[in-house]
PDB file of C-alpha atoms in Angstrom:
ATOM      1  CA  MET L  74     -71.682-204.534 -95.895  1.00  0.00           C
ATOM      2  CA  THR L  75     -72.289-203.113 -92.343  1.00  0.00           C
ATOM      3  CA  PHE L  76     -70.172-200.549 -90.779  1.00  0.00           C
ATOM      4  CA  PRO L  77     -69.143-200.388 -86.958  1.00  0.00           C
ATOM      5  CA  ASP L  78     -71.972-198.147 -85.281  1.00  0.00           C
ATOM      6  CA  ILE L  79     -70.320-195.028 -84.417  1.00  0.00           C
ATOM      7  CA  THR L  80     -73.695-192.801 -83.873  1.00  0.00           C
ATOM      8  CA  PRO L  81     -73.332-193.440 -80.061  1.00  0.00           C
ATOM      9  CA  ALA L  82     -69.592-191.791 -80.100  1.00  0.00           C
ATOM     10  CA  LEU L  83     -71.231-188.943 -82.090  1.00  0.00           C
ATOM     11  CA  ARG L  84     -73.831-188.290 -80.062  1.00  0.00           C
ATOM     12  CA  ALA L  85     -71.545-188.422 -76.900  1.00  0.00           C
ATOM     13  CA  ALA L  86     -69.267-185.810 -78.473  1.00  0.00           C
ATOM     14  CA  ALA L  87     -72.218-183.534 -79.570  1.00  0.00           C
ATOM     15  CA  PRO L  88     -75.045-184.255 -76.928  1.00  0.00           C
ATOM     16  CA  GLU L  89     -77.283-181.349 -77.655  1.00  0.00           C
ATOM     17  CA  LEU L  90     -77.574-182.270 -81.437  1.00  0.00           C
ATOM     18  CA  ARG L  91     -81.237-181.947 -82.664  1.00  0.00           C
ATOM     19  CA  GLY L  92     -80.868-183.364 -86.362  1.00  0.00           C
ATOM     20  CA  ARG L  93     -81.275-186.965 -87.417  1.00  0.00           C
ATOM     21  CA  LEU L  94     -78.327-189.297 -87.102  1.00  0.00           C
ATOM     22  CA  LEU L  95     -78.823-192.862 -88.588  1.00  0.00           C
ATOM     23  CA  ALA L  96     -76.060-195.848 -88.548  1.00  0.00           C
ATOM     24  CA  ASN L  97     -75.620-197.716 -91.522  1.00  0.00           C
ATOM     25  CA  ALA L  98     -78.030-195.855 -93.433  1.00  0.00           C
ATOM     26  CA  GLU L  99     -79.123-197.189 -97.130  1.00  0.00           C
ATOM     27  CA  MET L 100     -77.530-194.623 -99.669  1.00  0.00           C
ATOM     28  CA  ALA L 101     -78.767-196.373-103.009  1.00  0.00           C
ATOM     29  CA  PRO L 102     -82.322-195.025-102.526  1.00  0.00           C
ATOM     30  CA  LEU L 103     -80.894-191.457-102.190  1.00  0.00           C
ATOM     31  CA  THR L 104     -79.016-191.240-105.504  1.00  0.00           C
ATOM     32  CA  TRP L 105     -80.615-191.364-109.112  1.00  0.00           C
ATOM     33  CA  PHE L 106     -78.662-194.413-110.040  1.00  0.00           C
ATOM     34  CA  ARG L 107     -80.212-196.369-107.287  1.00  0.00           C
ATOM     35  CA  VAL L 108     -76.828-198.345-106.402  1.00  0.00           C
ATOM     36  CA  GLY L 109     -74.331-198.256-103.614  1.00  0.00           C
ATOM     37  CA  GLY L 110     -73.830-199.579-100.472  1.00  0.00           C
ATOM     38  CA  PRO L 111     -74.472-197.599 -96.850  1.00  0.00           C
ATOM     39  CA  ALA L 112     -73.453-194.713 -95.186  1.00  0.00           C
ATOM     40  CA  GLN L 113     -71.734-195.718 -91.756  1.00  0.00           C
ATOM     41  CA  ALA L 114     -73.487-192.822 -90.328  1.00  0.00           C
ATOM     42  CA  LEU L 115     -76.022-190.316 -91.928  1.00  0.00           C
ATOM     43  CA  PHE L 116     -76.795-186.891 -90.528  1.00  0.00           C
ATOM     44  CA  THR L 117     -79.833-184.278 -91.475  1.00  0.00           C
ATOM     45  CA  PRO L 118     -79.170-181.397 -89.306  1.00  0.00           C
ATOM     46  CA  ALA L 119     -82.068-179.427 -87.995  1.00  0.00           C
ATOM     47  CA  ASP L 120     -80.776-176.307 -89.190  1.00  0.00           C
ATOM     48  CA  GLU L 121     -77.530-174.545 -90.018  1.00  0.00           C
ATOM     49  CA  ALA L 122     -76.848-173.917 -86.318  1.00  0.00           C
ATOM     50  CA  ASP L 123     -77.288-177.888 -85.738  1.00  0.00           C
ATOM     51  CA  LEU L 124     -74.811-178.490 -88.558  1.00  0.00           C
ATOM     52  CA  ALA L 125     -72.210-175.966 -87.137  1.00  0.00           C
ATOM     53  CA  TYR L 126     -72.725-177.714 -83.581  1.00  0.00           C
ATOM     54  CA  LEU L 127     -71.998-181.002 -85.036  1.00  0.00           C
ATOM     55  CA  LEU L 128     -68.925-179.982 -87.131  1.00  0.00           C
ATOM     56  CA  ALA L 129     -67.364-178.194 -84.121  1.00  0.00           C
ATOM     57  CA  HIS L 130     -67.771-181.346 -82.088  1.00  0.00           C
ATOM     58  CA  LEU L 131     -66.711-183.881 -84.761  1.00  0.00           C
ATOM     59  CA  PRO L 132     -63.727-185.825 -84.011  1.00  0.00           C
ATOM     60  CA  PRO L 133     -61.116-185.083 -86.840  1.00  0.00           C
ATOM     61  CA  GLU L 134     -60.470-188.758 -87.423  1.00  0.00           C
ATOM     62  CA  ILE L 135     -64.048-189.266 -88.742  1.00  0.00           C
ATOM     63  CA  PRO L 136     -64.106-188.603 -92.349  1.00  0.00           C
ATOM     64  CA  LEU L 137     -66.823-186.432 -93.628  1.00  0.00           C
ATOM     65  CA  THR L 138     -68.682-186.472 -97.005  1.00  0.00           C
ATOM     66  CA  VAL L 139     -71.629-184.331 -98.263  1.00  0.00           C
ATOM     67  CA  VAL L 140     -74.269-185.316-100.597  1.00  0.00           C
ATOM     68  CA  GLY L 141     -77.170-183.226-102.037  1.00  0.00           C
ATOM     69  CA  LEU L 142     -80.024-184.939-104.318  1.00  0.00           C
ATOM     70  CA  GLY L 143     -77.610-187.877-105.679  1.00  0.00           C
ATOM     71  CA  SER L 144     -78.234-186.754-109.056  1.00  0.00           C
ATOM     72  CA  ASN L 145     -74.665-186.413-110.115  1.00  0.00           C
ATOM     73  CA  LEU L 146     -73.369-189.352-107.828  1.00  0.00           C
ATOM     74  CA  ILE L 147     -72.300-192.746-107.808  1.00  0.00           C
ATOM     75  CA  VAL L 148     -71.862-194.290-104.289  1.00  0.00           C
ATOM     76  CA  ARG L 149     -69.688-197.596-104.585  1.00  0.00           C
ATOM     77  CA  ASP L 150     -71.085-200.876-103.401  1.00  0.00           C
ATOM     78  CA  GLY L 151     -69.036-201.075-100.172  1.00  0.00           C
ATOM     79  CA  GLY L 152     -70.650-198.021 -98.834  1.00  0.00           C
ATOM     80  CA  ILE L 153     -69.184-194.778 -97.107  1.00  0.00           C
ATOM     81  CA  LEU L 154     -66.956-194.635 -94.353  1.00  0.00           C
ATOM     82  CA  GLY L 155     -67.452-192.106 -91.587  1.00  0.00           C
ATOM     83  CA  LEU L 156     -69.937-189.316 -91.683  1.00  0.00           C
ATOM     84  CA  VAL L 157     -72.405-188.423 -94.295  1.00  0.00           C
ATOM     85  CA  ILE L 158     -74.136-185.116 -94.259  1.00  0.00           C
ATOM     86  CA  ARG L 159     -77.070-184.535 -96.401  1.00  0.00           C
ATOM     87  CA  LEU L 160     -79.026-181.033 -95.939  1.00  0.00           C
ATOM     88  CA  GLY L 161     -82.971-180.899 -96.119  1.00  0.00           C
ATOM     89  CA  GLY L 162     -86.227-179.719 -94.877  1.00  0.00           C
ATOM     90  CA  LYS L 163     -87.333-176.095 -94.566  1.00  0.00           C
ATOM     91  CA  ALA L 164     -84.000-174.811 -93.461  1.00  0.00           C
ATOM     92  CA  PHE L 165     -82.179-175.543 -96.168  1.00  0.00           C
ATOM     93  CA  GLY L 166     -84.887-175.795 -98.544  1.00  0.00           C
ATOM     94  CA  GLU L 167     -86.350-172.041 -98.899  1.00  0.00           C
ATOM     95  CA  ILE L 168     -85.957-169.385-101.383  1.00  0.00           C
ATOM     96  CA  ALA L 169     -86.511-165.552-101.086  1.00  0.00           C
ATOM     97  CA  ILE L 170     -86.546-162.636-103.631  1.00  0.00           C
ATOM     98  CA  GLU L 171     -84.699-159.727-102.478  1.00  0.00           C
ATOM     99  CA  GLU L 172     -84.124-155.926-103.684  1.00  0.00           C
ATOM    100  CA  GLY L 173     -82.151-155.554-106.397  1.00  0.00           C
ATOM    101  CA  ASP L 174     -83.335-158.636-108.730  1.00  0.00           C
ATOM    102  CA  ARG L 175     -81.569-161.002-106.408  1.00  0.00           C
ATOM    103  CA  LEU L 176     -82.518-164.333-105.288  1.00  0.00           C
ATOM    104  CA  ARG L 177     -81.257-166.167-101.935  1.00  0.00           C
ATOM    105  CA  SER L 178     -81.538-170.149-102.047  1.00  0.00           C
ATOM    106  CA  GLY L 179     -80.958-172.607 -99.361  1.00  0.00           C
ATOM    107  CA  THR L 180     -78.595-175.122-101.059  1.00  0.00           C
ATOM    108  CA  ALA L 181     -81.041-178.113-100.504  1.00  0.00           C
ATOM    109  CA  VAL L 182     -83.163-176.223-102.966  1.00  0.00           C
ATOM    110  CA  PRO L 183     -83.468-178.376-106.554  1.00  0.00           C
ATOM    111  CA  ASP L 184     -82.133-176.499-109.553  1.00  0.00           C
ATOM    112  CA  VAL L 185     -85.327-176.376-111.076  1.00  0.00           C
ATOM    113  CA  LYS L 186     -87.479-174.913-108.510  1.00  0.00           C
ATOM    114  CA  VAL L 187     -84.961-171.909-108.280  1.00  0.00           C
ATOM    115  CA  ALA L 188     -85.559-171.712-112.032  1.00  0.00           C
ATOM    116  CA  ARG L 189     -89.378-171.608-111.630  1.00  0.00           C
ATOM    117  CA  ALA L 190     -89.215-169.271-108.376  1.00  0.00           C
ATOM    118  CA  ALA L 191     -86.910-166.910-110.508  1.00  0.00           C
ATOM    119  CA  ALA L 192     -89.736-166.694-113.687  1.00  0.00           C
ATOM    120  CA  ASP L 193     -92.335-166.317-111.017  1.00  0.00           C
ATOM    121  CA  ALA L 194     -90.693-163.115-109.937  1.00  0.00           C
ATOM    122  CA  SER L 195     -89.916-162.103-113.326  1.00  0.00           C
ATOM    123  CA  LEU L 196     -86.209-162.326-112.758  1.00  0.00           C
ATOM    124  CA  ASP L 197     -84.342-163.363-116.155  1.00  0.00           C
ATOM    125  CA  GLY L 198     -81.074-165.203-116.114  1.00  0.00           C
ATOM    126  CA  LEU L 199     -81.886-168.151-114.250  1.00  0.00           C
ATOM    127  CA  ALA L 200     -83.913-170.344-116.428  1.00  0.00           C
ATOM    128  CA  PHE L 201     -80.853-172.728-117.537  1.00  0.00           C
ATOM    129  CA  TYR L 202     -81.283-174.230-114.097  1.00  0.00           C
ATOM    130  CA  ARG L 203     -84.427-175.941-115.628  1.00  0.00           C
ATOM    131  CA  GLY L 204     -82.330-178.112-117.436  1.00  0.00           C
ATOM    132  CA  ILE L 205     -79.908-179.128-114.472  1.00  0.00           C
ATOM    133  CA  PRO L 206     -80.626-181.954-112.388  1.00  0.00           C
ATOM    134  CA  GLY L 207     -79.493-181.705-108.760  1.00  0.00           C
ATOM    135  CA  CYS L 208     -79.723-178.981-106.272  1.00  0.00           C
ATOM    136  CA  ILE L 209     -77.952-175.649-105.401  1.00  0.00           C
ATOM    137  CA  GLY L 210     -75.339-177.172-103.396  1.00  0.00           C
ATOM    138  CA  GLY L 211     -73.970-179.351-105.896  1.00  0.00           C
ATOM    139  CA  ALA L 212     -74.306-176.254-108.384  1.00  0.00           C
ATOM    140  CA  LEU L 213     -72.007-174.489-106.159  1.00  0.00           C
ATOM    141  CA  ARG L 214     -69.524-177.143-105.977  1.00  0.00           C
ATOM    142  CA  MET L 215     -69.724-177.872-109.703  1.00  0.00           C
ATOM    143  CA  ASN L 216     -70.203-174.568-111.271  1.00  0.00           C
ATOM    144  CA  ALA L 217     -73.249-176.565-112.957  1.00  0.00           C
ATOM    145  CA  GLY L 218     -74.232-175.007-116.377  1.00  0.00           C
ATOM    146  CA  ALA L 219     -76.392-175.725-119.360  1.00  0.00           C
ATOM    147  CA  HIS L 220     -78.066-174.165-122.281  1.00  0.00           C
ATOM    148  CA  GLY L 221     -75.654-171.166-122.378  1.00  0.00           C
ATOM    149  CA  GLY L 222     -75.627-170.313-118.565  1.00  0.00           C
ATOM    150  CA  GLU L 223     -73.191-171.167-115.492  1.00  0.00           C
ATOM    151  CA  THR L 224     -73.496-170.583-112.091  1.00  0.00           C
ATOM    152  CA  THR L 225     -70.304-168.360-112.147  1.00  0.00           C
ATOM    153  CA  ASP L 226     -72.674-166.075-114.282  1.00  0.00           C
ATOM    154  CA  LEU L 227     -74.816-165.331-111.470  1.00  0.00           C
ATOM    155  CA  LEU L 228     -73.444-166.027-108.010  1.00  0.00           C
ATOM    156  CA  ILE L 229     -72.901-163.110-105.498  1.00  0.00           C
ATOM    157  CA  GLU L 230     -71.870-164.931-102.809  1.00  0.00           C
ATOM    158  CA  ALA L 231     -72.242-168.551-100.752  1.00  0.00           C
ATOM    159  CA  ARG L 232     -72.783-169.099 -97.388  1.00  0.00           C
ATOM    160  CA  GLY L 233     -71.425-172.548 -95.356  1.00  0.00           C
ATOM    161  CA  VAL L 234     -69.912-174.404 -92.601  1.00  0.00           C
ATOM    162  CA  THR L 235     -66.326-175.344 -92.393  1.00  0.00           C
ATOM    163  CA  ARG L 236     -65.040-178.663 -90.845  1.00  0.00           C
ATOM    164  CA  ALA L 237     -64.241-176.842 -87.742  1.00  0.00           C
ATOM    165  CA  GLY L 238     -67.832-175.631 -87.425  1.00  0.00           C
ATOM    166  CA  GLU L 239     -67.210-171.991 -88.540  1.00  0.00           C
ATOM    167  CA  ILE L 240     -69.929-170.330 -90.471  1.00  0.00           C
ATOM    168  CA  VAL L 241     -68.446-168.339 -93.313  1.00  0.00           C
ATOM    169  CA  THR L 242     -69.486-166.002 -96.383  1.00  0.00           C
ATOM    170  CA  LEU L 243     -67.440-166.791 -99.762  1.00  0.00           C
ATOM    171  CA  SER L 244     -67.600-164.049-102.345  1.00  0.00           C
ATOM    172  CA  HIS L 245     -67.403-164.743-106.147  1.00  0.00           C
ATOM    173  CA  ALA L 246     -63.758-164.372-106.167  1.00  0.00           C
ATOM    174  CA  ASP L 247     -63.470-166.997-103.173  1.00  0.00           C
ATOM    175  CA  MET L 248     -65.105-169.740-105.131  1.00  0.00           C
ATOM    176  CA  GLY L 249     -62.380-170.017-107.829  1.00  0.00           C
ATOM    177  CA  PHE L 250     -64.707-170.947-110.388  1.00  0.00           C
ATOM    178  CA  ALA L 251     -63.699-172.966-113.476  1.00  0.00           C
ATOM    179  CA  TYR L 252     -65.440-175.280-116.003  1.00  0.00           C
ATOM    180  CA  ARG L 253     -67.433-177.566-114.115  1.00  0.00           C
ATOM    181  CA  SER L 254     -65.757-177.220-110.748  1.00  0.00           C
ATOM    182  CA  SER L 255     -64.822-174.395-108.218  1.00  0.00           C
ATOM    183  CA  GLY L 256     -61.930-174.229-106.095  1.00  0.00           C
ATOM    184  CA  ALA L 257     -64.345-174.568-103.049  1.00  0.00           C
ATOM    185  CA  SER L 258     -64.760-178.243-104.085  1.00  0.00           C
ATOM    186  CA  THR L 259     -61.294-178.870-102.578  1.00  0.00           C
ATOM    187  CA  GLN L 260     -62.091-176.920 -99.216  1.00  0.00           C
ATOM    188  CA  GLU L 261     -64.072-178.702 -96.539  1.00  0.00           C
ATOM    189  CA  ILE L 262     -67.043-176.254 -96.587  1.00  0.00           C
ATOM    190  CA  ILE L 263     -70.587-177.475 -96.246  1.00  0.00           C
ATOM    191  CA  PHE L 264     -72.790-174.828 -98.231  1.00  0.00           C
ATOM    192  CA  THR L 265     -75.992-173.790 -96.503  1.00  0.00           C
ATOM    193  CA  SER L 266     -77.218-170.727 -98.775  1.00  0.00           C
ATOM    194  CA  ALA L 267     -76.493-168.879-102.012  1.00  0.00           C
ATOM    195  CA  LEU L 268     -77.423-165.531-103.441  1.00  0.00           C
ATOM    196  CA  PHE L 269     -77.792-164.853-106.771  1.00  0.00           C
ATOM    197  CA  GLN L 270     -78.109-161.766-109.242  1.00  0.00           C
ATOM    198  CA  GLY L 271     -80.862-162.043-111.751  1.00  0.00           C
ATOM    199  CA  ARG L 272     -81.951-159.262-114.026  1.00  0.00           C
ATOM    200  CA  PRO L 273     -85.550-157.954-114.944  1.00  0.00           C
ATOM    201  CA  GLY L 274     -87.388-159.575-117.557  1.00  0.00           C
ATOM    202  CA  GLU L 275     -90.605-160.469-118.805  1.00  0.00           C
ATOM    203  CA  LYS L 276     -92.303-163.555-116.992  1.00  0.00           C
ATOM    204  CA  ALA L 277     -93.687-164.946-120.166  1.00  0.00           C
ATOM    205  CA  GLN L 278     -90.420-164.715-122.026  1.00  0.00           C
ATOM    206  CA  ILE L 279     -88.767-166.632-119.164  1.00  0.00           C
ATOM    207  CA  GLN L 280     -91.172-169.146-119.155  1.00  0.00           C
ATOM    208  CA  ALA L 281     -90.840-169.893-123.026  1.00  0.00           C
ATOM    209  CA  GLU L 282     -87.281-170.206-122.551  1.00  0.00           C
ATOM    210  CA  MET L 283     -87.847-172.639-119.704  1.00  0.00           C
ATOM    211  CA  ASP L 284     -90.033-174.660-121.970  1.00  0.00           C
ATOM    212  CA  ARG L 285     -87.522-174.560-124.699  1.00  0.00           C
ATOM    213  CA  VAL L 286     -84.935-175.989-122.033  1.00  0.00           C
ATOM    214  CA  THR L 287     -87.274-178.487-120.836  1.00  0.00           C
ATOM    215  CA  ALA L 288     -88.430-179.738-124.518  1.00  0.00           C
ATOM    216  CA  ALA L 289     -84.696-180.019-125.589  1.00  0.00           C
ATOM    217  CA  ARG L 290     -83.722-182.165-122.801  1.00  0.00           C
ATOM    218  CA  GLU L 291     -86.758-184.378-123.217  1.00  0.00           C
ATOM    219  CA  ALA L 292     -85.922-184.877-126.857  1.00  0.00           C
ATOM    220  CA  ALA L 293     -81.997-185.637-126.332  1.00  0.00           C
ATOM    221  CA  GLN L 294     -81.576-187.048-122.958  1.00  0.00           C
ATOM    222  CA  PRO L 295     -82.870-189.918-121.248  1.00  0.00           C
ATOM    223  CA  ILE L 296     -84.459-188.320-118.180  1.00  0.00           C
ATOM    224  CA  LYS L 297     -86.765-190.853-117.342  1.00  0.00           C
ATOM    225  CA  GLU L 298     -84.093-193.646-116.730  1.00  0.00           C
ATOM    226  CA  ARG L 299     -82.063-194.142-113.579  1.00  0.00           C
ATOM    227  CA  THR L 300     -79.131-192.121-114.664  1.00  0.00           C
ATOM    228  CA  GLY L 301     -76.440-189.482-113.431  1.00  0.00           C
ATOM    229  CA  GLY L 302     -76.872-186.911-115.764  1.00  0.00           C
ATOM    230  CA  SER L 303     -73.757-186.030-118.139  1.00  0.00           C
ATOM    231  CA  THR L 304     -71.217-188.740-117.189  1.00  0.00           C
ATOM    232  CA  PHE L 305     -68.159-186.932-118.458  1.00  0.00           C
ATOM    233  CA  LYS L 306     -66.906-183.436-119.035  1.00  0.00           C
ATOM    234  CA  ASN L 307     -66.932-181.917-122.665  1.00  0.00           C
ATOM    235  CA  PRO L 308     -63.333-181.489-124.018  1.00  0.00           C
ATOM    236  CA  GLU L 309     -62.320-177.969-125.200  1.00  0.00           C
ATOM    237  CA  GLY L 310     -63.777-177.141-128.325  1.00  0.00           C
ATOM    238  CA  GLY L 311     -65.675-180.737-128.560  1.00  0.00           C
ATOM    239  CA  LYS L 312     -68.197-182.830-127.290  1.00  0.00           C
ATOM    240  CA  ALA L 313     -67.779-185.960-124.992  1.00  0.00           C
ATOM    241  CA  TRP L 314     -70.792-187.653-126.612  1.00  0.00           C
ATOM    242  CA  GLN L 315     -69.357-187.412-129.963  1.00  0.00           C
ATOM    243  CA  MET L 316     -66.081-188.813-128.967  1.00  0.00           C
ATOM    244  CA  ILE L 317     -67.942-191.928-127.099  1.00  0.00           C
ATOM    245  CA  ASP L 318     -70.232-192.404-130.137  1.00  0.00           C
ATOM    246  CA  ALA L 319     -66.954-192.668-132.499  1.00  0.00           C
ATOM    247  CA  ALA L 320     -65.526-195.115-130.111  1.00  0.00           C
ATOM    248  CA  GLY L 321     -68.420-197.433-130.992  1.00  0.00           C
ATOM    249  CA  CYS L 322     -69.932-197.029-127.223  1.00  0.00           C
ATOM    250  CA  ARG L 323     -73.395-196.211-127.927  1.00  0.00           C
ATOM    251  CA  GLY L 324     -75.551-198.954-126.154  1.00  0.00           C
ATOM    252  CA  LEU L 325     -72.230-200.586-124.550  1.00  0.00           C
ATOM    253  CA  ARG L 326     -73.549-202.631-121.611  1.00  0.00           C
ATOM    254  CA  ILE L 327     -71.608-203.938-118.306  1.00  0.00           C
ATOM    255  CA  GLY L 328     -74.110-205.948-116.242  1.00  0.00           C
ATOM    256  CA  GLY L 329     -77.001-203.900-115.456  1.00  0.00           C
ATOM    257  CA  ALA L 330     -75.307-200.503-116.788  1.00  0.00           C
ATOM    258  CA  GLN L 331     -75.773-199.525-120.305  1.00  0.00           C
ATOM    259  CA  VAL L 332     -74.249-196.376-122.344  1.00  0.00           C
ATOM    260  CA  SER L 333     -77.770-194.416-123.146  1.00  0.00           C
ATOM    261  CA  GLU L 334     -78.856-195.161-126.869  1.00  0.00           C
ATOM    262  CA  MET L 335     -80.524-191.975-126.745  1.00  0.00           C
ATOM    263  CA  HIS L 336     -77.370-189.486-125.522  1.00  0.00           C
ATOM    264  CA  CYS L 337     -73.863-191.737-125.084  1.00  0.00           C
ATOM    265  CA  ASN L 338     -72.662-189.343-122.618  1.00  0.00           C
ATOM    266  CA  PHE L 339     -75.480-190.764-120.102  1.00  0.00           C
ATOM    267  CA  LEU L 340     -75.160-194.226-118.432  1.00  0.00           C
ATOM    268  CA  ILE L 341     -78.241-195.587-117.165  1.00  0.00           C
ATOM    269  CA  ASN L 342     -78.991-198.445-114.850  1.00  0.00           C
ATOM    270  CA  THR L 343     -81.231-200.694-116.716  1.00  0.00           C
ATOM    271  CA  GLY L 344     -82.445-202.420-113.782  1.00  0.00           C
ATOM    272  CA  GLY L 345     -80.395-204.674-111.232  1.00  0.00           C
ATOM    273  CA  ALA L 346     -77.022-202.768-111.786  1.00  0.00           C
ATOM    274  CA  THR L 347     -74.290-202.552-108.996  1.00  0.00           C
ATOM    275  CA  ALA L 348     -72.231-199.475-108.574  1.00  0.00           C
ATOM    276  CA  ALA L 349     -69.334-201.642-109.969  1.00  0.00           C
ATOM    277  CA  ASP L 350     -71.243-201.919-113.184  1.00  0.00           C
ATOM    278  CA  VAL L 351     -71.838-198.265-113.584  1.00  0.00           C
ATOM    279  CA  GLU L 352     -68.335-197.199-112.742  1.00  0.00           C
ATOM    280  CA  GLY L 353     -66.606-200.049-114.635  1.00  0.00           C
ATOM    281  CA  LEU L 354     -68.740-198.850-117.851  1.00  0.00           C
ATOM    282  CA  GLY L 355     -67.775-195.653-117.294  1.00  0.00           C
ATOM    283  CA  GLU L 356     -63.800-196.530-117.270  1.00  0.00           C
ATOM    284  CA  GLU L 357     -64.432-198.801-120.299  1.00  0.00           C
ATOM    285  CA  VAL L 358     -65.986-196.080-121.962  1.00  0.00           C
ATOM    286  CA  ARG L 359     -62.947-193.862-121.288  1.00  0.00           C
ATOM    287  CA  ARG L 360     -60.659-196.402-122.321  1.00  0.00           C
ATOM    288  CA  ARG L 361     -62.251-197.052-125.616  1.00  0.00           C
ATOM    289  CA  VAL L 362     -62.072-193.371-126.248  1.00  0.00           C
ATOM    290  CA  LYS L 363     -58.597-193.070-125.556  1.00  0.00           C
ATOM    291  CA  GLU L 364     -57.765-195.990-127.802  1.00  0.00           C
ATOM    292  CA  ASN L 365     -59.737-194.258-130.678  1.00  0.00           C
ATOM    293  CA  SER L 366     -59.221-190.630-130.454  1.00  0.00           C
ATOM    294  CA  GLY L 367     -56.091-190.354-127.989  1.00  0.00           C
ATOM    295  CA  TYR L 368     -58.445-187.943-125.738  1.00  0.00           C
ATOM    296  CA  GLU L 369     -58.734-188.777-121.968  1.00  0.00           C
ATOM    297  CA  LEU L 370     -62.311-188.092-120.981  1.00  0.00           C
ATOM    298  CA  HIS L 371     -62.858-186.846-117.300  1.00  0.00           C
ATOM    299  CA  TRP L 372     -65.481-187.881-115.084  1.00  0.00           C
ATOM    300  CA  GLU L 373     -68.192-185.055-114.533  1.00  0.00           C
ATOM    301  CA  ILE L 374     -70.099-187.642-112.187  1.00  0.00           C
ATOM    302  CA  LYS L 375     -68.695-187.698-108.734  1.00  0.00           C
ATOM    303  CA  ARG L 376     -67.603-190.932-107.368  1.00  0.00           C
ATOM    304  CA  ILE L 377     -67.527-191.789-103.606  1.00  0.00           C
ATOM    305  CA  GLY L 378     -67.221-194.780-101.143  1.00  0.00           C
ATOM    306  CA  VAL L 379     -65.358-197.761-101.103  1.00  0.00           C
ATOM    307  CA  ALA L 380     -65.750-200.799-103.444  1.00  0.00           C
ATOM    308  CA  ALA L 381     -67.323-203.986-101.827  1.00  0.00           C
TER     309      ALA L 381
END
């Protein structure tokens, strides 16, 4: 599918734009599932000021979508209408250790890199990020967590840019964190950096914890496959994978998509899957779990775009 080219209109509206703007940009290579159609327009801003400039001049009728590393994402086969923004480069990829056992990170930084930087600085409390695929921007929106830790446990404040182009700072209370979500996820804010509170620790002990997290992931999750991480949120007091397994879905396939044999809360692209295969498989899993247990699973993976 090819969309009408809106990049000339965007450049006309924001002639001093410095970042990279592409028409009908392929999105599949930017997602871990490696599926999906193009973005009508894809923008990678040069820095926060460049991002704010474009948003301040973005026509209100143009839909806006933000993507990160694409680890927890299905882009549908028809692609994404409007403008897609993907942060990257030095401006959004830096980490700084600050006074008071604090760490500041750009939102394009992979979670694992934050965990490593904290360990190198003997900052405890951030090792759980070693086990989360994705970047800090996604962690803020989803209150990402694993192995006993969550983003809400650490965040002091987050900085971002609104749809109107205003640079804002949100406190922890402003974020409205809940299980695998935040109130900020309903707001049109593109996060650019985050400040975390660590605590003094022993580097060797922190590294040992990170090694434990790594070993646990490698033993239990299909991390070498084309996957999007945990597909469904865990129900209160239970495990999604157990419900999926009990419903007979382990190894279930639709087209090139399959429920992982190793961990059945993971969907994988075995090769040649379409986004429709992956999403359709997820919906079939939800149907079978509902039929078997009466429980309705809720997607943890974000699904965006239009069907082909």
